[in-house]
Amino acid sequence: MTLLETTEVTVDPTATHVDKTWKYTSPLITCRFDPAGKYVFAAAQDNALIRWTLADGTMKVYKGHDSWIRDIEFSEDGKTVVSSGCDDRLLFWNVEEAAAEPKPTREIHAHKGWIRSIQLSPDGKLLASGGNDRIVKIWNMADGKLVKELVGHEIDVYSVMWHPQDGTLFSGDLTGKIYRWDTVSDKPALVYDGKELYTANTGQKAGYGGIRGMALSADNKTLYACGLHKATNPFGAVQEPLILAFDLESKKVVKKWEVAGLKAIAWEIKLHPQGFLFCVCGGGAGGYLTFIKPNEDKDYHRAKLPNVSRGMDLHPDGVQICVAHYDKQLRICRLQAKVEEKKEG
Amino acid sequence: MKSNYACRSNEHEIARRGFLGTMLGTAGVVGGLGAFTNRSIATELERKQKRVVVFNMAGGISQLETWDPKPGTDTGGPFRAIPTSVPGVHISELLPKTAKLMHHLALVRSINIKENDHGKGRYAMWTGRRQTPAQEFPQIGAVMAKSLGADKNALPGHIRVSSSTGGRSNDSAYLGPAFASISIASGKPPANSARPEGMTEKQDILRNDFRRSADERFSLRRRSAQTDAYAQSYEQAQQLMANRDVFDITKESPKDHERYGKHELGQHSLLARRLLENGVTFVQVTHSNYDTHNENFNFHLEQVGEFDKAYSAFVEDLVVRGMLDSTLIIVMSEFGRTPRINQYYGRDHWGTAWSICLGGAGIQRGAVIGSTNDNGTAVKDREVDHGNLFHTYLQAVGVDSLGSFSIGGQDIPVADPSHAPIEELLA
C-alpha cells in the first residue's frame, strides 16, 4: 500500500480500539509490521523473534539470539527481517520462512553490548545501528559489511533514525543528546540538546531517561523526540511522558508536549501520514496510545490499552497499529470506529 | 552501667597506661600500623591483624545480574553468563573483571532470610539476627571492631565511607560508642579533625595534657565504660588529627585512580584499601543504589559496571600486596531481587533465594556454596540465612562466634546461638 493510499484512508484516532489479540508465552518487548503489511514481527523476553500472519494470526518463532531483541527492521524488498540483540549481534532472517526452526541467513557481531536501535536508510542500501558501546555504525545491507563508524556519544545510544532526503542520520542517547551525522562528509555532527528527557537523580544516584524514540515532520523541518521527565523516583517508575519538538535548522526546542498525569514512558513516536503524531506510552498508568496534533499544545486523545505497552508500529494501511505488551499479548489496534456485527434473526 | 574493671586492678591500669603511652608516642607518624613506634608490636599486628571490608550494595542488588545468572530462562533477563577463573562457575557478563579473579573469591548462592523489607533485611544481614523490639544488637562492623581489638589501634576501628562526612553512628548497641562507626567522605578526613584555626600546636598539646590529667583524676574514683569510651574517643581524635593523610586519596597514584574508576564507588574503594593498609579493622563501602523496581537492567548495567571496575581493582591489590589472607571481603545487600521481571522491566525485593560474594581471610578460595533451582525462584540445596553468614564472617577472621561478650556482668552471645557457621566455606 502506498503513502498516497494511506493519506486517503479515513482514520479517527478517537475511535481507536483493540481489534485483534494474539498471545505468546513470554512478555513482549517491541513489534514491527513488514513493509508489505502481511506480517507483524515481535520480540519477546525469551530471546525469540515471533512472526504473526496478520490475516489469520498463525505464528512462527525464530530463535537465534542469546539475549533479548531490542529492535526489528526490514530490507527494502521486504524479504529480509533484521533483529538487533542485547547479545551484540545483528541477525538477518527470511521473512517468508517455511522451516519449522528458522535459522538466520546472516550474523554480524556488530557492537560491544546491546544494540538498542536499528533503521534502514531511505534508499534501502544501508542499515544504521546504535547501542551501548556509544558508537553508531552503518552497515551495507547487500553484504553486511561495515561502512562507517560514528563516534561521539559519551553514553549509551538509545535510538537511531535516518533523514528521509539528505542522507543525515540522527542518534539519540541516554542523556538526551541527539547527534545529527553527515554520513557522506566527515563534518562534525550537529547536536540537539534534549536534556529535558534526562534526569540525574542525585538521591538514587541514577541517570534515567533517554531519547526513546524519534520522528520527523512531513516537511522535514521539525524533529520530534520522546521519552520521559518528572522522574522523581526512577527506581519506582515515577515519571511522565514528554515529547520535544526541535527546529531542525536552529536546533532549538520549539514546542513540547507533556502527557500530563500519565505515569509512564513514551517509548516510541511516529508521524501518521495524515499529519498527527502518536506515541505508545507504558508504565504504572498501564498502556496508552496518545495522539497529538503538532499545532496544538496538548495531546487530544489517549486510547487506553488493556495492559502495559512497550512498543508499536503503524501498518502500511495507516489504520492498524500493532502494540507489544507486558502481558505476553500482541494487540492490533484500529484507528477507526468498531464495525458492529449484525446479529442474525 | 559500670564496667567490669571498675575494680581498678593494677593489671588493667598498666595495660591502659601502656596503650595511652603508645598512642601519645605516635603523634605526627602517618599510618595505622606504621604509627606504632614499637617495631615488634607493629610486626606482630601486621602478621596477625585481621581486617574486614564490606561492600554494601544498597537497596538490594540482583543476584541474577551478578552471582547467580539464569540466562535463557523466563527469569533470566537480557544478560548472559560468562565463565570465571574457577572451572564450571559462571557469573553475569556484567562482571568480566571480577570473573577473572573468582579463584580468590567464593559465592554463597542459597540465602533465604525470609525478609523482603529493606529495614528488616538490612538489620538481619548486618546483625546476624532478626529484628525484635526486645533487644538491639550491634552491627557487624561494631562486632568486628570489638572482637578484633580495634580499640587498641591508632585509628578508628569501624569506618563507613560515605558521600558525606558525619560523626559516629548508633550501630554498636551494647558494645558502646567506642565501636560505633565513623562516617567519612571520600578523600576527606573526618569532620572537625583539623586543629582549630587560631590555635597553635603548643596550645593544642597543653589543652590535651590538661584534659588527660583531669580524666585520669576523675577515673581514679568514677571510672566507667562511658568514661573510658569518652577518653578513648579523644585519644582517637588526636590520632586522626595526626594522621589526616591516611584519608587523603590524592596521595594515591593517578594510575590507581584510573584503575578504580573516578566515580564515587571507585574513589571510595581506593580509600577503603588505604584505610585497611593503615590498620583500620573494619571498613564499609556503600554502592548506591540497586532498588531497581523499574528498569532493573539499565540500572544494573550502569551500576554493576562501576562495581566490577572498582571491586576487581581492590581485590587485585589485596592479592598483590599480600593482604588477602588477612582481609575478609564481603559483598552483600539487605536482600536480592525477584526472579520475576515486572511490567517495568524491574525486579522487586527478594529475600528468598539470593547470593553474596565473599573472599579473603579464612574463606575457601573458589568455593560455591548452595544453589538455586533452574530459574532462581527457590533454594535448591544448602539453604543458609543471615545467622549462618554472620557466624561465618566471624569464624573466618578467627573470632569465636559461639562465644559471648561480657556486658555489664551479663553474657551476650557474639552471634545468634541458634545458628552455626557454614563450615565448608571456611578455609
mmCIF file of N, CA, C and O in Angstrom, chain A residues 32 69-73 84-85 90 111 114-120 127-132 135-137 139 157-161 170-172 211-214:
data_model
loop_
_atom_site.group_PDB
_atom_site.id
_atom_site.type_symbol
_atom_site.label_atom_id
_atom_site.label_comp_id
_atom_site.label_asym_id
_atom_site.label_seq_id
_atom_site.Cartn_x
_atom_site.Cartn_y
_atom_site.Cartn_z
ATOM 1 N N ARG A 32 7.035 -4.845 14.897
ATOM 2 C CA ARG A 32 7.081 -4.135 13.616
ATOM 3 C C ARG A 32 6.248 -4.879 12.570
ATOM 4 O O ARG A 32 6.265 -6.113 12.519
ATOM 5 N N ILE A 69 15.910 -9.194 22.122
ATOM 6 C CA ILE A 69 15.953 -8.389 20.901
ATOM 7 C C ILE A 69 15.380 -7.017 21.247
ATOM 8 O O ILE A 69 14.330 -6.918 21.886
ATOM 9 N N ARG A 70 16.078 -5.975 20.841
ATOM 10 C CA ARG A 70 15.611 -4.627 21.154
ATOM 11 C C ARG A 70 14.937 -3.929 19.976
ATOM 12 O O ARG A 70 14.136 -3.016 20.160
ATOM 13 N N ASP A 71 15.299 -4.324 18.747
ATOM 14 C CA ASP A 71 14.688 -3.632 17.611
ATOM 15 C C ASP A 71 14.614 -4.575 16.407
ATOM 16 O O ASP A 71 15.339 -5.591 16.342
ATOM 17 N N ILE A 72 13.731 -4.222 15.488
ATOM 18 C CA ILE A 72 13.448 -5.049 14.304
ATOM 19 C C ILE A 72 13.377 -4.124 13.091
ATOM 20 O O ILE A 72 12.805 -3.038 13.161
ATOM 21 N N GLU A 73 13.974 -4.549 11.977
ATOM 22 C CA GLU A 73 13.915 -3.747 10.754
ATOM 23 C C GLU A 73 13.851 -4.688 9.549
ATOM 24 O O GLU A 73 14.155 -5.893 9.674
ATOM 25 N N SER A 84 18.017 -6.854 16.157
ATOM 26 C CA SER A 84 19.208 -6.400 16.882
ATOM 27 C C SER A 84 19.071 -6.807 18.336
ATOM 28 O O SER A 84 18.035 -6.590 18.959
ATOM 29 N N GLY A 85 20.143 -7.417 18.867
ATOM 30 C CA GLY A 85 20.032 -8.032 20.187
ATOM 31 C C GLY A 85 20.883 -7.392 21.257
ATOM 32 O O GLY A 85 21.774 -6.591 20.995
ATOM 33 N N LEU A 90 23.591 -8.552 15.169
ATOM 34 C CA LEU A 90 22.501 -8.358 14.225
ATOM 35 C C LEU A 90 22.285 -9.701 13.552
ATOM 36 O O LEU A 90 23.235 -10.308 13.051
ATOM 37 N N HIS A 111 28.277 -4.819 17.679
ATOM 38 C CA HIS A 111 28.635 -3.872 18.748
ATOM 39 C C HIS A 111 29.150 -4.641 19.959
ATOM 40 O O HIS A 111 28.934 -5.847 20.083
ATOM 41 N N TRP A 114 24.591 -4.067 24.084
ATOM 42 C CA TRP A 114 23.252 -4.056 23.489
ATOM 43 C C TRP A 114 23.202 -3.209 22.226
ATOM 44 O O TRP A 114 23.759 -2.118 22.179
ATOM 45 N N ILE A 115 22.441 -3.701 21.249
ATOM 46 C CA ILE A 115 22.121 -2.889 20.072
ATOM 47 C C ILE A 115 20.670 -2.487 20.251
ATOM 48 O O ILE A 115 19.741 -3.263 20.024
ATOM 49 N N ARG A 116 20.484 -1.258 20.674
ATOM 50 C CA ARG A 116 19.133 -0.845 21.075
ATOM 51 C C ARG A 116 18.265 -0.415 19.908
ATOM 52 O O ARG A 116 17.046 -0.423 20.019
ATOM 53 N N SER A 117 18.889 0.016 18.819
ATOM 54 C CA SER A 117 18.080 0.583 17.753
ATOM 55 C C SER A 117 18.738 0.367 16.396
ATOM 56 O O SER A 117 19.961 0.480 16.269
ATOM 57 N N ILE A 118 17.917 0.051 15.401
ATOM 58 C CA ILE A 118 18.409 -0.074 14.021
ATOM 59 C C ILE A 118 17.399 0.580 13.083
ATOM 60 O O ILE A 118 16.208 0.636 13.384
ATOM 61 N N GLN A 119 17.901 1.067 11.943
ATOM 62 C CA GLN A 119 16.962 1.575 10.932
ATOM 63 C C GLN A 119 17.609 1.547 9.554
ATOM 64 O O GLN A 119 18.800 1.844 9.396
ATOM 65 N N LEU A 120 16.797 1.179 8.583
ATOM 66 C CA LEU A 120 17.234 1.126 7.185
ATOM 67 C C LEU A 120 17.243 2.536 6.597
ATOM 68 O O LEU A 120 16.350 3.340 6.886
ATOM 69 N N LEU A 127 22.149 0.112 6.680
ATOM 70 C CA LEU A 127 21.457 -0.115 7.948
ATOM 71 C C LEU A 127 22.260 0.594 9.036
ATOM 72 O O LEU A 127 23.470 0.364 9.174
ATOM 73 N N ALA A 128 21.605 1.442 9.806
ATOM 74 C CA ALA A 128 22.275 2.113 10.931
ATOM 75 C C ALA A 128 21.955 1.360 12.212
ATOM 76 O O ALA A 128 20.843 0.853 12.382
ATOM 77 N N SER A 129 22.944 1.286 13.095
ATOM 78 C CA SER A 129 22.729 0.630 14.390
ATOM 79 C C SER A 129 23.389 1.462 15.485
ATOM 80 O O SER A 129 24.434 2.084 15.271
ATOM 81 N N GLY A 130 22.784 1.452 16.650
ATOM 82 C CA GLY A 130 23.354 2.181 17.781
ATOM 83 C C GLY A 130 23.163 1.404 19.056
ATOM 84 O O GLY A 130 22.168 0.682 19.200
ATOM 85 N N GLY A 131 24.120 1.533 19.965
ATOM 86 C CA GLY A 131 23.990 0.720 21.177
ATOM 87 C C GLY A 131 24.834 1.190 22.335
ATOM 88 O O GLY A 131 25.272 2.343 22.398
ATOM 89 N N ASN A 132 25.065 0.245 23.228
ATOM 90 C CA ASN A 132 25.683 0.585 24.498
ATOM 91 C C ASN A 132 27.181 0.847 24.421
ATOM 92 O O ASN A 132 27.766 1.312 25.393
ATOM 93 N N ILE A 135 28.702 3.816 20.100
ATOM 94 C CA ILE A 135 29.075 4.029 18.704
ATOM 95 C C ILE A 135 27.853 3.802 17.820
ATOM 96 O O ILE A 135 27.059 2.890 18.062
ATOM 97 N N VAL A 136 27.736 4.638 16.799
ATOM 98 C CA VAL A 136 26.728 4.409 15.766
ATOM 99 C C VAL A 136 27.456 3.804 14.572
ATOM 100 O O VAL A 136 28.506 4.298 14.162
ATOM 101 N N LYS A 137 26.915 2.731 14.054
ATOM 102 C CA LYS A 137 27.572 2.057 12.935
ATOM 103 C C LYS A 137 26.634 1.979 11.737
ATOM 104 O O LYS A 137 25.416 1.891 11.892
ATOM 105 N N TRP A 139 25.990 -0.149 8.166
ATOM 106 C CA TRP A 139 26.280 -1.429 7.525
ATOM 107 C C TRP A 139 25.720 -1.451 6.110
ATOM 108 O O TRP A 139 24.663 -0.873 5.845
ATOM 109 N N VAL A 157 23.749 4.731 23.300
ATOM 110 C CA VAL A 157 22.870 5.226 22.240
ATOM 111 C C VAL A 157 21.539 4.481 22.338
ATOM 112 O O VAL A 157 21.500 3.246 22.378
ATOM 113 N N TYR A 158 20.453 5.240 22.398
ATOM 114 C CA TYR A 158 19.132 4.637 22.587
ATOM 115 C C TYR A 158 18.325 4.496 21.294
ATOM 116 O O TYR A 158 17.461 3.644 21.196
ATOM 117 N N SER A 159 18.568 5.390 20.329
ATOM 118 C CA SER A 159 17.733 5.324 19.126
ATOM 119 C C SER A 159 18.463 5.933 17.927
ATOM 120 O O SER A 159 19.300 6.830 18.089
ATOM 121 N N VAL A 160 18.149 5.419 16.750
ATOM 122 C CA VAL A 160 18.709 5.972 15.508
ATOM 123 C C VAL A 160 17.575 6.192 14.510
ATOM 124 O O VAL A 160 16.566 5.482 14.529
ATOM 125 N N MET A 161 17.754 7.189 13.627
ATOM 126 C CA MET A 161 16.729 7.481 12.617
ATOM 127 C C MET A 161 17.371 8.245 11.454
ATOM 128 O O MET A 161 18.108 9.199 11.659
ATOM 129 N N PHE A 170 20.232 10.632 12.517
ATOM 130 C CA PHE A 170 20.068 11.102 13.892
ATOM 131 C C PHE A 170 20.308 9.938 14.851
ATOM 132 O O PHE A 170 19.872 8.810 14.591
ATOM 133 N N SER A 171 21.002 10.222 15.965
ATOM 134 C CA SER A 171 21.141 9.201 17.011
ATOM 135 C C SER A 171 20.963 9.879 18.360
ATOM 136 O O SER A 171 21.579 10.915 18.638
ATOM 137 N N GLY A 172 20.108 9.312 19.177
ATOM 138 C CA GLY A 172 19.806 9.899 20.485
ATOM 139 C C GLY A 172 20.346 9.031 21.598
ATOM 140 O O GLY A 172 20.329 7.799 21.494
ATOM 141 N N ILE A 211 16.598 9.324 24.825
ATOM 142 C CA ILE A 211 15.797 9.514 23.614
ATOM 143 C C ILE A 211 15.249 8.144 23.243
ATOM 144 O O ILE A 211 15.906 7.314 22.627
ATOM 145 N N ARG A 212 14.006 7.905 23.632
ATOM 146 C CA ARG A 212 13.428 6.574 23.424
ATOM 147 C C ARG A 212 12.910 6.400 21.997
ATOM 148 O O ARG A 212 12.822 5.292 21.501
ATOM 149 N N GLY A 213 12.512 7.508 21.384
ATOM 150 C CA GLY A 213 12.025 7.418 20.011
ATOM 151 C C GLY A 213 12.155 8.763 19.311
ATOM 152 O O GLY A 213 12.251 9.808 19.967
ATOM 153 N N MET A 214 12.172 8.727 17.989
ATOM 154 C CA MET A 214 12.280 9.970 17.208
ATOM 155 C C MET A 214 11.363 9.894 15.982
ATOM 156 O O MET A 214 11.054 8.806 15.492
#
